[in-house]
Coordinates of C-alpha atoms and ligand atoms in Angstrom, one line a residue:
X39 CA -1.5 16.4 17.6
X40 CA -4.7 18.5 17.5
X41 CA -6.0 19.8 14.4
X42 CA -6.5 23.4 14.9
X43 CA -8.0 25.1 11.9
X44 CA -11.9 25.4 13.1
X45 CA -13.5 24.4 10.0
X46 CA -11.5 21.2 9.3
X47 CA -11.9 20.0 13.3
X48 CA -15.5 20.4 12.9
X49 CA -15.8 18.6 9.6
X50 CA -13.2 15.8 11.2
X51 CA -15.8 15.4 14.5
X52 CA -18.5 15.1 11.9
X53 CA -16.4 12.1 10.3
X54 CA -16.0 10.5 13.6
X55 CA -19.6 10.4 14.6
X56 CA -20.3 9.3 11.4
X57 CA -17.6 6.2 11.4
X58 CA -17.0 6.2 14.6
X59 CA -16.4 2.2 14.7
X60 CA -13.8 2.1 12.0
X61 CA -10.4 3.8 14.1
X62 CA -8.1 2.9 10.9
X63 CA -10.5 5.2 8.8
X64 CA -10.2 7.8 11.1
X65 CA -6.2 7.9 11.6
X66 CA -5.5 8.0 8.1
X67 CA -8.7 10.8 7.8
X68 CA -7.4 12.8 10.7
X69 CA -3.2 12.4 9.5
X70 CA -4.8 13.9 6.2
X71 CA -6.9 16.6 7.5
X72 CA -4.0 17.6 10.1
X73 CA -1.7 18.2 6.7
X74 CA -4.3 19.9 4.8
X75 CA -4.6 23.1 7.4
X76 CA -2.4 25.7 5.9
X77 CA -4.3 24.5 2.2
X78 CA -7.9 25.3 3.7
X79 CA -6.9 28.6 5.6
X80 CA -5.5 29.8 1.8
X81 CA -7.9 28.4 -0.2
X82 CA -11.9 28.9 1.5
X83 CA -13.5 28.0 -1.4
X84 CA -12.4 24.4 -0.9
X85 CA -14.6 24.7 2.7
X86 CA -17.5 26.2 0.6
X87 CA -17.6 23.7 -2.0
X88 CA -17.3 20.7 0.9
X89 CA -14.0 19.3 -0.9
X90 CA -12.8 17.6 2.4
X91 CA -16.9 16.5 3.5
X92 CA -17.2 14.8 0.4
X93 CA -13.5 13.5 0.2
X94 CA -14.1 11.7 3.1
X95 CA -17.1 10.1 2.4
X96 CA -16.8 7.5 -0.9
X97 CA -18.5 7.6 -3.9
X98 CA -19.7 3.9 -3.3
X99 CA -19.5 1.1 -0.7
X100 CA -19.8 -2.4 -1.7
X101 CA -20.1 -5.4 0.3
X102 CA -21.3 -8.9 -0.5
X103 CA -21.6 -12.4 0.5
X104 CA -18.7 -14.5 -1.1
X105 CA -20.0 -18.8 -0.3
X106 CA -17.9 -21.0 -1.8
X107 CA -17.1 -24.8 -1.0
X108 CA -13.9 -26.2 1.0
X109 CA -12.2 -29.3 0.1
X110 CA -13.8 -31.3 2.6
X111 CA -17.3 -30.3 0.5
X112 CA -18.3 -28.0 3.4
X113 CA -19.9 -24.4 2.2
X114 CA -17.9 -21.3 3.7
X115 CA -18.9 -18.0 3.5
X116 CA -16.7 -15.2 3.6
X117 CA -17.7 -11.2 3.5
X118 CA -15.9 -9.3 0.3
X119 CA -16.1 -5.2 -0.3
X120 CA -14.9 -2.9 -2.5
X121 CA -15.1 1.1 -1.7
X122 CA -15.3 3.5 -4.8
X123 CA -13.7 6.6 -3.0
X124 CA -12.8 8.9 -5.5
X125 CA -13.2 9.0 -9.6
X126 CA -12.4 12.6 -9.4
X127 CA -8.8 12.1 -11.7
X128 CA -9.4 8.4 -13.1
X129 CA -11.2 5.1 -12.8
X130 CA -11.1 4.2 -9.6
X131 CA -7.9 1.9 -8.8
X132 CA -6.4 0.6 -6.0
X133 CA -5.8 -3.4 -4.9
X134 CA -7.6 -6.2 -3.0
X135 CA -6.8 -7.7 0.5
X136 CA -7.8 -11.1 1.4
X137 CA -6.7 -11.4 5.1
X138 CA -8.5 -12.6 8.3
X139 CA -8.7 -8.8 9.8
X140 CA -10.1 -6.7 6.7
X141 CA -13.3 -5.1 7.6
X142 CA -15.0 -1.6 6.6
X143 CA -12.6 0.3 8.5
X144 CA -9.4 -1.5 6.7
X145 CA -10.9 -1.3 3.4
X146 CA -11.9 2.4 3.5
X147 CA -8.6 3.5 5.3
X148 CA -6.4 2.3 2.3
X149 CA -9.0 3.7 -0.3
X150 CA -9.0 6.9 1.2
X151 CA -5.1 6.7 1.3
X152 CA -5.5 5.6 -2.2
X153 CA -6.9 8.2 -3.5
X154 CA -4.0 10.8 -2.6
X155 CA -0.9 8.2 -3.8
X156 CA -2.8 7.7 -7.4
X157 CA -2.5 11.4 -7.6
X158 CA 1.1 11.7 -6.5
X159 CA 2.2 9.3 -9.5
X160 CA 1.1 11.8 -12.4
X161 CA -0.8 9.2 -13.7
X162 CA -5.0 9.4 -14.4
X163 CA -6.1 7.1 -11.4
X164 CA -9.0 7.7 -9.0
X165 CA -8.8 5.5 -5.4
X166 CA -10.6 2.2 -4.3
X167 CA -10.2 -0.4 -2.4
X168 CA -11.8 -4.2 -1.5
X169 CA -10.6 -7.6 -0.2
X170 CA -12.9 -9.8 1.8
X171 CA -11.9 -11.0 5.0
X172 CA -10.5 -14.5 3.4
X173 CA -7.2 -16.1 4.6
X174 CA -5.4 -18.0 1.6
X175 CA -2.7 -19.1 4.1
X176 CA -3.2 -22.9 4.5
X177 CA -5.9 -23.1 2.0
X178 CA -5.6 -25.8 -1.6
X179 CA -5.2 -24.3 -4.7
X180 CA -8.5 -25.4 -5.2
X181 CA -9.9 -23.8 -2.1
X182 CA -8.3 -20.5 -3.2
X183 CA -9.5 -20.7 -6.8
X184 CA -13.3 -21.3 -5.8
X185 CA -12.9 -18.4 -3.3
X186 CA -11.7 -16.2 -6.1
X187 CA -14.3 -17.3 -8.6
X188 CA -17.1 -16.7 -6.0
X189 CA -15.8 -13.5 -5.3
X190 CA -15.7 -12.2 -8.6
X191 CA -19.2 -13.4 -9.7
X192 CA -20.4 -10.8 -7.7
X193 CA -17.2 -8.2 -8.1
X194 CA -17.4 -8.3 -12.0
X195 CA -20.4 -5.9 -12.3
X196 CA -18.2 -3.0 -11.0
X197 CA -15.4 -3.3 -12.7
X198 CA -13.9 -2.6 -16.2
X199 CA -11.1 -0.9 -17.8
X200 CA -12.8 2.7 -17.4
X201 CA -14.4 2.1 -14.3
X202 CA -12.9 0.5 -12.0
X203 CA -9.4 -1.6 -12.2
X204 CA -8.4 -3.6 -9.0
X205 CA -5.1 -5.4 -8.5
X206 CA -3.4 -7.1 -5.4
X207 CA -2.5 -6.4 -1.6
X208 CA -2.1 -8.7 1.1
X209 CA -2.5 -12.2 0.2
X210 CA -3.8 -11.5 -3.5
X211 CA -0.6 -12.5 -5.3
X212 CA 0.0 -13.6 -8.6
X213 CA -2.2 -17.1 -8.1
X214 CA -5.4 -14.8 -6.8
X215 CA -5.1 -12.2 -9.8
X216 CA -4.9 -15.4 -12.2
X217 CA -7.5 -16.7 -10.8
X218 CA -9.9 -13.3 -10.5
X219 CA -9.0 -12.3 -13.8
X220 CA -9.7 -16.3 -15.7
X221 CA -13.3 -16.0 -14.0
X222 CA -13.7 -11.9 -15.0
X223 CA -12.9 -12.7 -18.6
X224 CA -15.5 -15.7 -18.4
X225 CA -18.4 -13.8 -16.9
X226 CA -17.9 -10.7 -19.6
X227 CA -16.3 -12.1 -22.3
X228 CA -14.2 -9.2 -23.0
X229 CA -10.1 -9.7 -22.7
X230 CA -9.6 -6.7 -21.2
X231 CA -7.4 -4.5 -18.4
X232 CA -9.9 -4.3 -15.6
X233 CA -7.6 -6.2 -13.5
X234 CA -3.7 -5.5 -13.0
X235 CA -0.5 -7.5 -11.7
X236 CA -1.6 -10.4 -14.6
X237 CA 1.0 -12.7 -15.0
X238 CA 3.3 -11.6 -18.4
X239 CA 1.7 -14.0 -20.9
X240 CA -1.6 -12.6 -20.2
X241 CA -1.4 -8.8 -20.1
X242 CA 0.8 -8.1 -17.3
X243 CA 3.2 -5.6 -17.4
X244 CA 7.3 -5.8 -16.6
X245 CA 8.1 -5.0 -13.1
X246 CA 4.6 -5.4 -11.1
X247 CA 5.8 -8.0 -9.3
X248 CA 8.9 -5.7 -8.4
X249 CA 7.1 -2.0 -8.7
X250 CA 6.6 -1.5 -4.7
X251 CA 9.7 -2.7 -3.2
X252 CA 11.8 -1.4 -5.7
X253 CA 10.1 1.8 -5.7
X254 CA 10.3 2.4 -2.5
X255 CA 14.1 2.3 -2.7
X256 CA 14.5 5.1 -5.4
X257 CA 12.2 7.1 -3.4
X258 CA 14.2 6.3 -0.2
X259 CA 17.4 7.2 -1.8
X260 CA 16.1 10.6 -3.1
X261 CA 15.3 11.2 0.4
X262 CA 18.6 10.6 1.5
X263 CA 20.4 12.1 -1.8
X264 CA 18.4 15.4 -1.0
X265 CA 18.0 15.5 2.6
X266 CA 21.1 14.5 3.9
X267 CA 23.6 14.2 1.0
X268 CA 24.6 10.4 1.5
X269 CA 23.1 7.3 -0.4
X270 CA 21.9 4.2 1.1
X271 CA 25.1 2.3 -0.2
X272 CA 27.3 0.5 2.9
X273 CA 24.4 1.1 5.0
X274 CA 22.5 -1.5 7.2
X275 CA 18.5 -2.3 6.5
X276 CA 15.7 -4.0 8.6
X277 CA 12.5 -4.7 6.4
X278 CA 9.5 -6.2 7.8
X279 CA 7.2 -8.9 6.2
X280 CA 8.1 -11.4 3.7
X281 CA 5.5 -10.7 1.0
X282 CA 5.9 -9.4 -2.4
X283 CA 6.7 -5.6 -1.2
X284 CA 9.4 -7.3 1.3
X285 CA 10.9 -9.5 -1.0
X286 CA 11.8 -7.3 -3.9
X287 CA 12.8 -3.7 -1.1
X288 CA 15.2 -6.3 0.1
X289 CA 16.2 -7.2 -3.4
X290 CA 16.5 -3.6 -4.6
X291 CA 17.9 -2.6 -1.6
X292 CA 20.9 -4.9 -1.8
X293 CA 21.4 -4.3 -5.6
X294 CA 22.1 -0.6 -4.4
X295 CA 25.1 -1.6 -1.9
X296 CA 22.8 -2.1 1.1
X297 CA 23.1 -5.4 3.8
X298 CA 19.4 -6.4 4.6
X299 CA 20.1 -8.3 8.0
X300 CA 16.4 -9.0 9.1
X301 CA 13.0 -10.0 7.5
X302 CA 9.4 -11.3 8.8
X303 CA 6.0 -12.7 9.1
X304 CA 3.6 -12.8 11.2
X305 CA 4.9 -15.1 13.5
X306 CA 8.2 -14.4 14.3
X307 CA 11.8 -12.6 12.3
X308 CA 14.6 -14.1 10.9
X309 CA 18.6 -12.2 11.5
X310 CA 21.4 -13.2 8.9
X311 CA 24.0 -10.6 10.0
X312 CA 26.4 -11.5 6.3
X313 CA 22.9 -10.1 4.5
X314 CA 19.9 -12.0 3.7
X315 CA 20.1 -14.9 0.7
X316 CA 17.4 -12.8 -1.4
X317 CA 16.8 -15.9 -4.2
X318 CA 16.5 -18.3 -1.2
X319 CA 14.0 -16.3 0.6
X320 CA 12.3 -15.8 -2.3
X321 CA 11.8 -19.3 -3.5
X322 CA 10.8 -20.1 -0.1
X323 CA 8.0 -17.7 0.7
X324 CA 7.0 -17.0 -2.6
X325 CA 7.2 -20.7 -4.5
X326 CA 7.1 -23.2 -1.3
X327 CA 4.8 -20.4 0.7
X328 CA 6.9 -21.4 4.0
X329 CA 6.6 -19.6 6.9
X330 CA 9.9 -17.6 7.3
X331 CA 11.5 -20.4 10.0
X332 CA 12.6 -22.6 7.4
X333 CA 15.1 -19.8 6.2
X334 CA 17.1 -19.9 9.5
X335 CA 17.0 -23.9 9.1
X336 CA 18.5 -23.9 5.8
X337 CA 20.9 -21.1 6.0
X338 CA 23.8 -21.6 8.9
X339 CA 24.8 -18.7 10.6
X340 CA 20.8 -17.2 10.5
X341 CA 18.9 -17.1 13.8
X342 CA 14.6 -17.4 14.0
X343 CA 12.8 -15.2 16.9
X344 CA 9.0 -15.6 17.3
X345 CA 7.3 -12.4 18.2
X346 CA 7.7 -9.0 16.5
X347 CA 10.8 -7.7 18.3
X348 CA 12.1 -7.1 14.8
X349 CA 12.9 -3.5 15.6
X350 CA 14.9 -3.8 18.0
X351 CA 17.9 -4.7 15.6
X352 CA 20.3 -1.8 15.1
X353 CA 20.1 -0.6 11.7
X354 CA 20.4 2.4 9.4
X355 CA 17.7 1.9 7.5
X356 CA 13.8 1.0 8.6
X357 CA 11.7 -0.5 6.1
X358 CA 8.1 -1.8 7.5
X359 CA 6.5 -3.9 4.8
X360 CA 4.0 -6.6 6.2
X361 CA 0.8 -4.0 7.7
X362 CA -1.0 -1.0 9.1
X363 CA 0.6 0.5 12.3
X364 CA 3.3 -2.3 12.4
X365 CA 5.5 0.2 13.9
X366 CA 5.1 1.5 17.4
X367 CA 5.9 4.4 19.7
X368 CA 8.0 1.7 21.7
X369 CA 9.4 0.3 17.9
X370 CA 10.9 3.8 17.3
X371 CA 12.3 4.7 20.3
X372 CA 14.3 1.4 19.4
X373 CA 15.3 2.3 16.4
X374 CA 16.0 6.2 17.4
X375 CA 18.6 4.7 20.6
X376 CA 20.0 2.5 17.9
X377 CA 20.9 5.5 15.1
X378 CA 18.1 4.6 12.6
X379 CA 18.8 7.8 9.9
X380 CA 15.5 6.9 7.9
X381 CA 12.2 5.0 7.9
X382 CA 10.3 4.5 4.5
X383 CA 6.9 2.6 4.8
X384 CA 7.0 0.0 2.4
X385 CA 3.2 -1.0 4.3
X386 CA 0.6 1.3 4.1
X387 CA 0.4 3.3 7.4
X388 CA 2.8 1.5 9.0
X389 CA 3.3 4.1 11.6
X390 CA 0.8 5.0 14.3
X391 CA 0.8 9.0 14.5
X392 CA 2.7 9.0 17.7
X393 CA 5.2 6.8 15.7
X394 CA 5.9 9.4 12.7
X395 CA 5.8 12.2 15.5
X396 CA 8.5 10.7 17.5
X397 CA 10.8 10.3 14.2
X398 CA 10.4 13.3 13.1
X399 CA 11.3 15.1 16.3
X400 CA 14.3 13.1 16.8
X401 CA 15.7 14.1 13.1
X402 CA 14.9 10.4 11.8
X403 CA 13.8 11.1 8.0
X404 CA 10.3 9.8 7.7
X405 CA 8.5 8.7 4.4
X406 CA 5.1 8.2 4.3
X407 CA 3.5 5.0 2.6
X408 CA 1.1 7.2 0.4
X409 CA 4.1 8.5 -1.2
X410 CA 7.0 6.1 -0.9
X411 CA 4.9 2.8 -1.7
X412 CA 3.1 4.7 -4.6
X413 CA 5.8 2.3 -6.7
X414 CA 3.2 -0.6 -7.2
X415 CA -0.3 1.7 -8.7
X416 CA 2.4 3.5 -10.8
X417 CA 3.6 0.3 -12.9
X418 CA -0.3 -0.7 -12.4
X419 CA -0.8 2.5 -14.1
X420 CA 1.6 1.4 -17.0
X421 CA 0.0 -1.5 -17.4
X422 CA -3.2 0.0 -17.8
X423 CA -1.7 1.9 -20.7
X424 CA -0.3 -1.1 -22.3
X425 CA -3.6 -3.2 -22.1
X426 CA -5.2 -0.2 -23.5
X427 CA -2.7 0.3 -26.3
X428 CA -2.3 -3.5 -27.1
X429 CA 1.3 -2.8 -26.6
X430 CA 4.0 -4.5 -24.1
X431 CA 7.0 -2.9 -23.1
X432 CA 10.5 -4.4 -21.9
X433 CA 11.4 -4.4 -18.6
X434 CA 14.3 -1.8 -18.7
X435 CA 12.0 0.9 -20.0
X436 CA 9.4 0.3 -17.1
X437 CA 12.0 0.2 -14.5
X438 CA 13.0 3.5 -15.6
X439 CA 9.6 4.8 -16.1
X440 CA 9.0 3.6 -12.5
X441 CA 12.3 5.3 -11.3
X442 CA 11.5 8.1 -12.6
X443 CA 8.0 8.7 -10.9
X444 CA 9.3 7.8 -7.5
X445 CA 11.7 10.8 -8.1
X446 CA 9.0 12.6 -9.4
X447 CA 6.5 12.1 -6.1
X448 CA 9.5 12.8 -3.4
X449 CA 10.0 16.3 -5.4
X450 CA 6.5 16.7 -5.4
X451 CA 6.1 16.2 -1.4
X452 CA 9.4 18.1 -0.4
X453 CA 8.0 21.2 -2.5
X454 CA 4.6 21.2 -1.5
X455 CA 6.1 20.9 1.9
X456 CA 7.9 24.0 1.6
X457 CA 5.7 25.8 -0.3
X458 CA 3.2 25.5 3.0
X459 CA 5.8 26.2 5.4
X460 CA 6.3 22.7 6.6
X461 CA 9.6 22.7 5.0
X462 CA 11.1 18.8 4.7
X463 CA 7.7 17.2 6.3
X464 CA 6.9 14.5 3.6
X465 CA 3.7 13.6 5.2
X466 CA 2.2 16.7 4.9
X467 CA 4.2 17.2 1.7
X468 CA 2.6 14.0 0.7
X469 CA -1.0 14.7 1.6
X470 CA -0.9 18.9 0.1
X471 CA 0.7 17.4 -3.0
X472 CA -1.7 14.4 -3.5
X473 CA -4.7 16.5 -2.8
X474 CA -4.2 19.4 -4.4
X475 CA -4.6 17.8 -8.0
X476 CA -7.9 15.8 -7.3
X477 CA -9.3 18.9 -5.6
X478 CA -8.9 21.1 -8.5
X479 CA -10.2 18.1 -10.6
X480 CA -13.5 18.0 -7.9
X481 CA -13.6 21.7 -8.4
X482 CA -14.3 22.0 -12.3
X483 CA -16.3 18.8 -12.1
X484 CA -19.1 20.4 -9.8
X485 CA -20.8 19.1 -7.0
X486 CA -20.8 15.5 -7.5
Ligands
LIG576 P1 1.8 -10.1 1.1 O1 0.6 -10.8 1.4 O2 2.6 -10.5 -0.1 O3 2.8 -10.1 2.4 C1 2.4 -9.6 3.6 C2 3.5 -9.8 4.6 O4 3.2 -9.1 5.8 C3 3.7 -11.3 5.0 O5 5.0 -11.5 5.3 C4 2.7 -11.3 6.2 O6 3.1 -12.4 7.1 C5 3.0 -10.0 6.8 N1 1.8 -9.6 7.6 C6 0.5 -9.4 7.0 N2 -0.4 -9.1 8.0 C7 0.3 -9.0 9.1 C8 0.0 -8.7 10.4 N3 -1.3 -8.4 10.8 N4 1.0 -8.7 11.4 C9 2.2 -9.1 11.0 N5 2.6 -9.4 9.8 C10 1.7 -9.3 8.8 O7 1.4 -8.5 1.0 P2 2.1 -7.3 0.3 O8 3.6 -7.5 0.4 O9 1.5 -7.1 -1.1 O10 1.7 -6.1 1.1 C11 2.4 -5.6 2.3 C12 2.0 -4.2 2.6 O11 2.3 -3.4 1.5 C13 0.5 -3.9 2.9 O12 0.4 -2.9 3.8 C14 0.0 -3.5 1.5 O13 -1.2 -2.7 1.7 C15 1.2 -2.6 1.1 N6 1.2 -2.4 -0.3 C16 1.3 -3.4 -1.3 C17 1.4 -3.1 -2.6 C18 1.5 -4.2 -3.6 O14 1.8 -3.8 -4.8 N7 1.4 -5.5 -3.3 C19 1.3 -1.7 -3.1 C20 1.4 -0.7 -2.0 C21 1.3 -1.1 -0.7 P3 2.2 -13.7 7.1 O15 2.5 -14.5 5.9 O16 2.6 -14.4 8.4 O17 0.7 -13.3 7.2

């Protein structure tokens, strides 16, 4: 894949000399870029008023020392960011990631995804991103509450309702966001939606917990409604990862007729061929925080592999929901001998470019995480509203609000797809769709 169009190849080399130690920046920059070619050869005035230089620089980089003290009394110090990439629609939004691996290149790749899936939900969201490079797996409540609190006292200046509005990612569950929000609240003494994914009886809204994973289900079904005429009933699924977007695809998913027969970590997959036990799996990862082993101990029948061969299960259905390029040129040839008829990222950029090239030249249906996982900023978006309106809503009317905008954003990507001549290409779909609304927004706004 080369990107041809002369003005955006020279912007994109000036990108990679200017980041050119962050590679996950750069793929997601470059997949972006690559999509936007027929958009800048209609529209020059988007070159002239250096739309895609300054999209691809943020508005703000933060990072910060985050000390706090184990329970052996011993001072650790971790390394916490947030990136302000784009207030151009909305106060900036998008969710934090405390994982061994996050660095400036993770944390500016998914804000600069961000900023193009806010804008595909219809709602008035710019992008950001932060975590810290933190691991909460094996850590005390304790442990995990001073982290949070530390990280906060220096996080809370940057934040607010109409400014910036972070919520969770990898390892920032439900605990972390109690725990960020409780020391927010006692730093500015305001009670107030500047965080989102709180728990229900403090300003949470229905259906975060739920948003991705179920989202990315009526997306995927769309997809296979419109695109091929068949729905995702009677059909087999593989979903990786056995966090919060895992759990609730594979509950959704099974709701809507489908057998999930395999689910991860980072350590190894589980196969239950009758379909996976979706309360048991829940209760184990998400109230026990097991590893994912101890399903195929409890469940008989259920086998445990270590490693990441979890592709190589047949299946009709791909679902990658545990991390960035999970899923490799190698992982889709598998799937492709096997009969795979779609892959929806659950993870954002699950797929390596060679990845989504291969599926797409085999006839695989692809969708891309900046559209099909857009299910989780959307209900963060409703909860925004609530807060804002002191008002909560039941769970029925989210779900279908949330429904509803996942329809919305796969009508969105197919016609901006063939409005461009890429005709059924979500991912460029996706990125023209996305981008179009926060470039006319930069635009009227001026150089800023
Ligand atoms: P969780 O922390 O709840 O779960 C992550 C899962 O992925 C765990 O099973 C974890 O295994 C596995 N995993 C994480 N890192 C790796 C790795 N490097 N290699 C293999 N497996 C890994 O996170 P979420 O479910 O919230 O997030 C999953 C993905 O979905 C991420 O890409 C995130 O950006 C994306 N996403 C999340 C949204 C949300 O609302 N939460 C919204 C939109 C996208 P282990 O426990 O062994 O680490």
């Amino acid at each position: 894949m080369h990107i041809t169009n002369e003005y955006l190849a020279s912007t994109f080399e000036a990108v990679q000399k200017r980041n050119s130690n962050e590679p996950e920046f750069l793929q997601a920059v470059f997949e972006v870029f690559h999509s936007l070619q027929p958009v800048a050869e209609k529209k020059p005035r988007l070159a002239k008023e250096g739309v895609f230089e300054r999209l691809a620089e943020p508005e703000r980089m933060i990072s910060f020392r985050v000390p706090w003290v184990d329970d052996q009394g011993k001072v650790q110090v971790n390394r916490g960011y947030r990136v302000q990439f784009s207030s151009a629609i909305g106060p900036y939004k998008g969710g934090l990631r405390f994982h061994p691996s996050v660095n400036s290149s993770i944390v500016k790749f998914l804000g600069f995804e961000q900023i193009f899936k806010n804008s595909l939900t219809g709602l008035p969201m710019g992008g950001g991103k932060g975590g810290a490079d933190f691991d909460p797996r094996g850590r005390s409540d304790g442990e995990v509450m001073r982290f949070c609190q530390s990280f906060m006292n220096e996080m809370y200046r940057h934040l607010g309702p109409n400014t910036d509005v972070p919520a969770g990612d990898i390892g920032v569950g439900g605990r972390e966001i109690g725990y960020l929000y409780g020391q927010y609240k006692k730093l500015t003494g305001r009670f107030e939606g500047a965080i989102t994914g709180k728990g229900l009886t403090y300003g949470g809204s229905q259906v975060r917990t739920q948003a991705t994973g179920y989202g990315l289900c009526y997306f995927t079904e769309e997809m296979l409604r419109k695109m091929k005429g068949i729905s995702m009933e009677g059909m087999t699924a593989v979903v990786s990862g056995s966090g919060n977007v895992a759990l609730y695809a594979i509950e959704k998913a099974q709701e809507m007729g489908v057998r999930v027969i395999a689910a991860s970590d980072s350590n190894g997959y589980i196969v239950d061929e009758k379909g996976i036990d979706f309360q048991l799996l829940r209760r184990l990862k998400e109230e026990e925080r097991l590893r994912i082993s101890a399903y195929a101990d409890q469940v008989p029948g259920a086998q445990y592999f270590p490693g990441r061969d979890i592709w190589s299960i047949k299946c009709d259905l791909a679902l990658p929901c545990a991390t960035q390029n999970e899923l490799r040129l190698e992982d889709a040839q598998k799937l492709v001998k096997n009969g795979v008829i779609a892959v929806a990222e659950g993870s954002n950029m699950s797929s390596t470019p060679e990845t989504i090239e291969y599926l797409q030249q085999n006839g695989v249906l692809f969708a891309p995480s900046k559209a099909a996982n857009a299910g989780g900023v959307a209900v963060s978006g409703l909860e925004m509203s609530q807060n804002a309106s002191h008002a909560i809503w039941g769970f029925d009317k989210v779900d279908r609000q949330l429904a509803k905008i996942m329809v919305g954003i796969f009508h969105s990507a197919l016609d901006a797809s063939a409005q461009y001549g890429v005709e059924g290409d979500l991912v460029a779909g996706a990125n023209i769709a996305g981008f179009a609304k926060v470039a006319n927004a930069m635009l009227w706004q001026g150089i800023v």
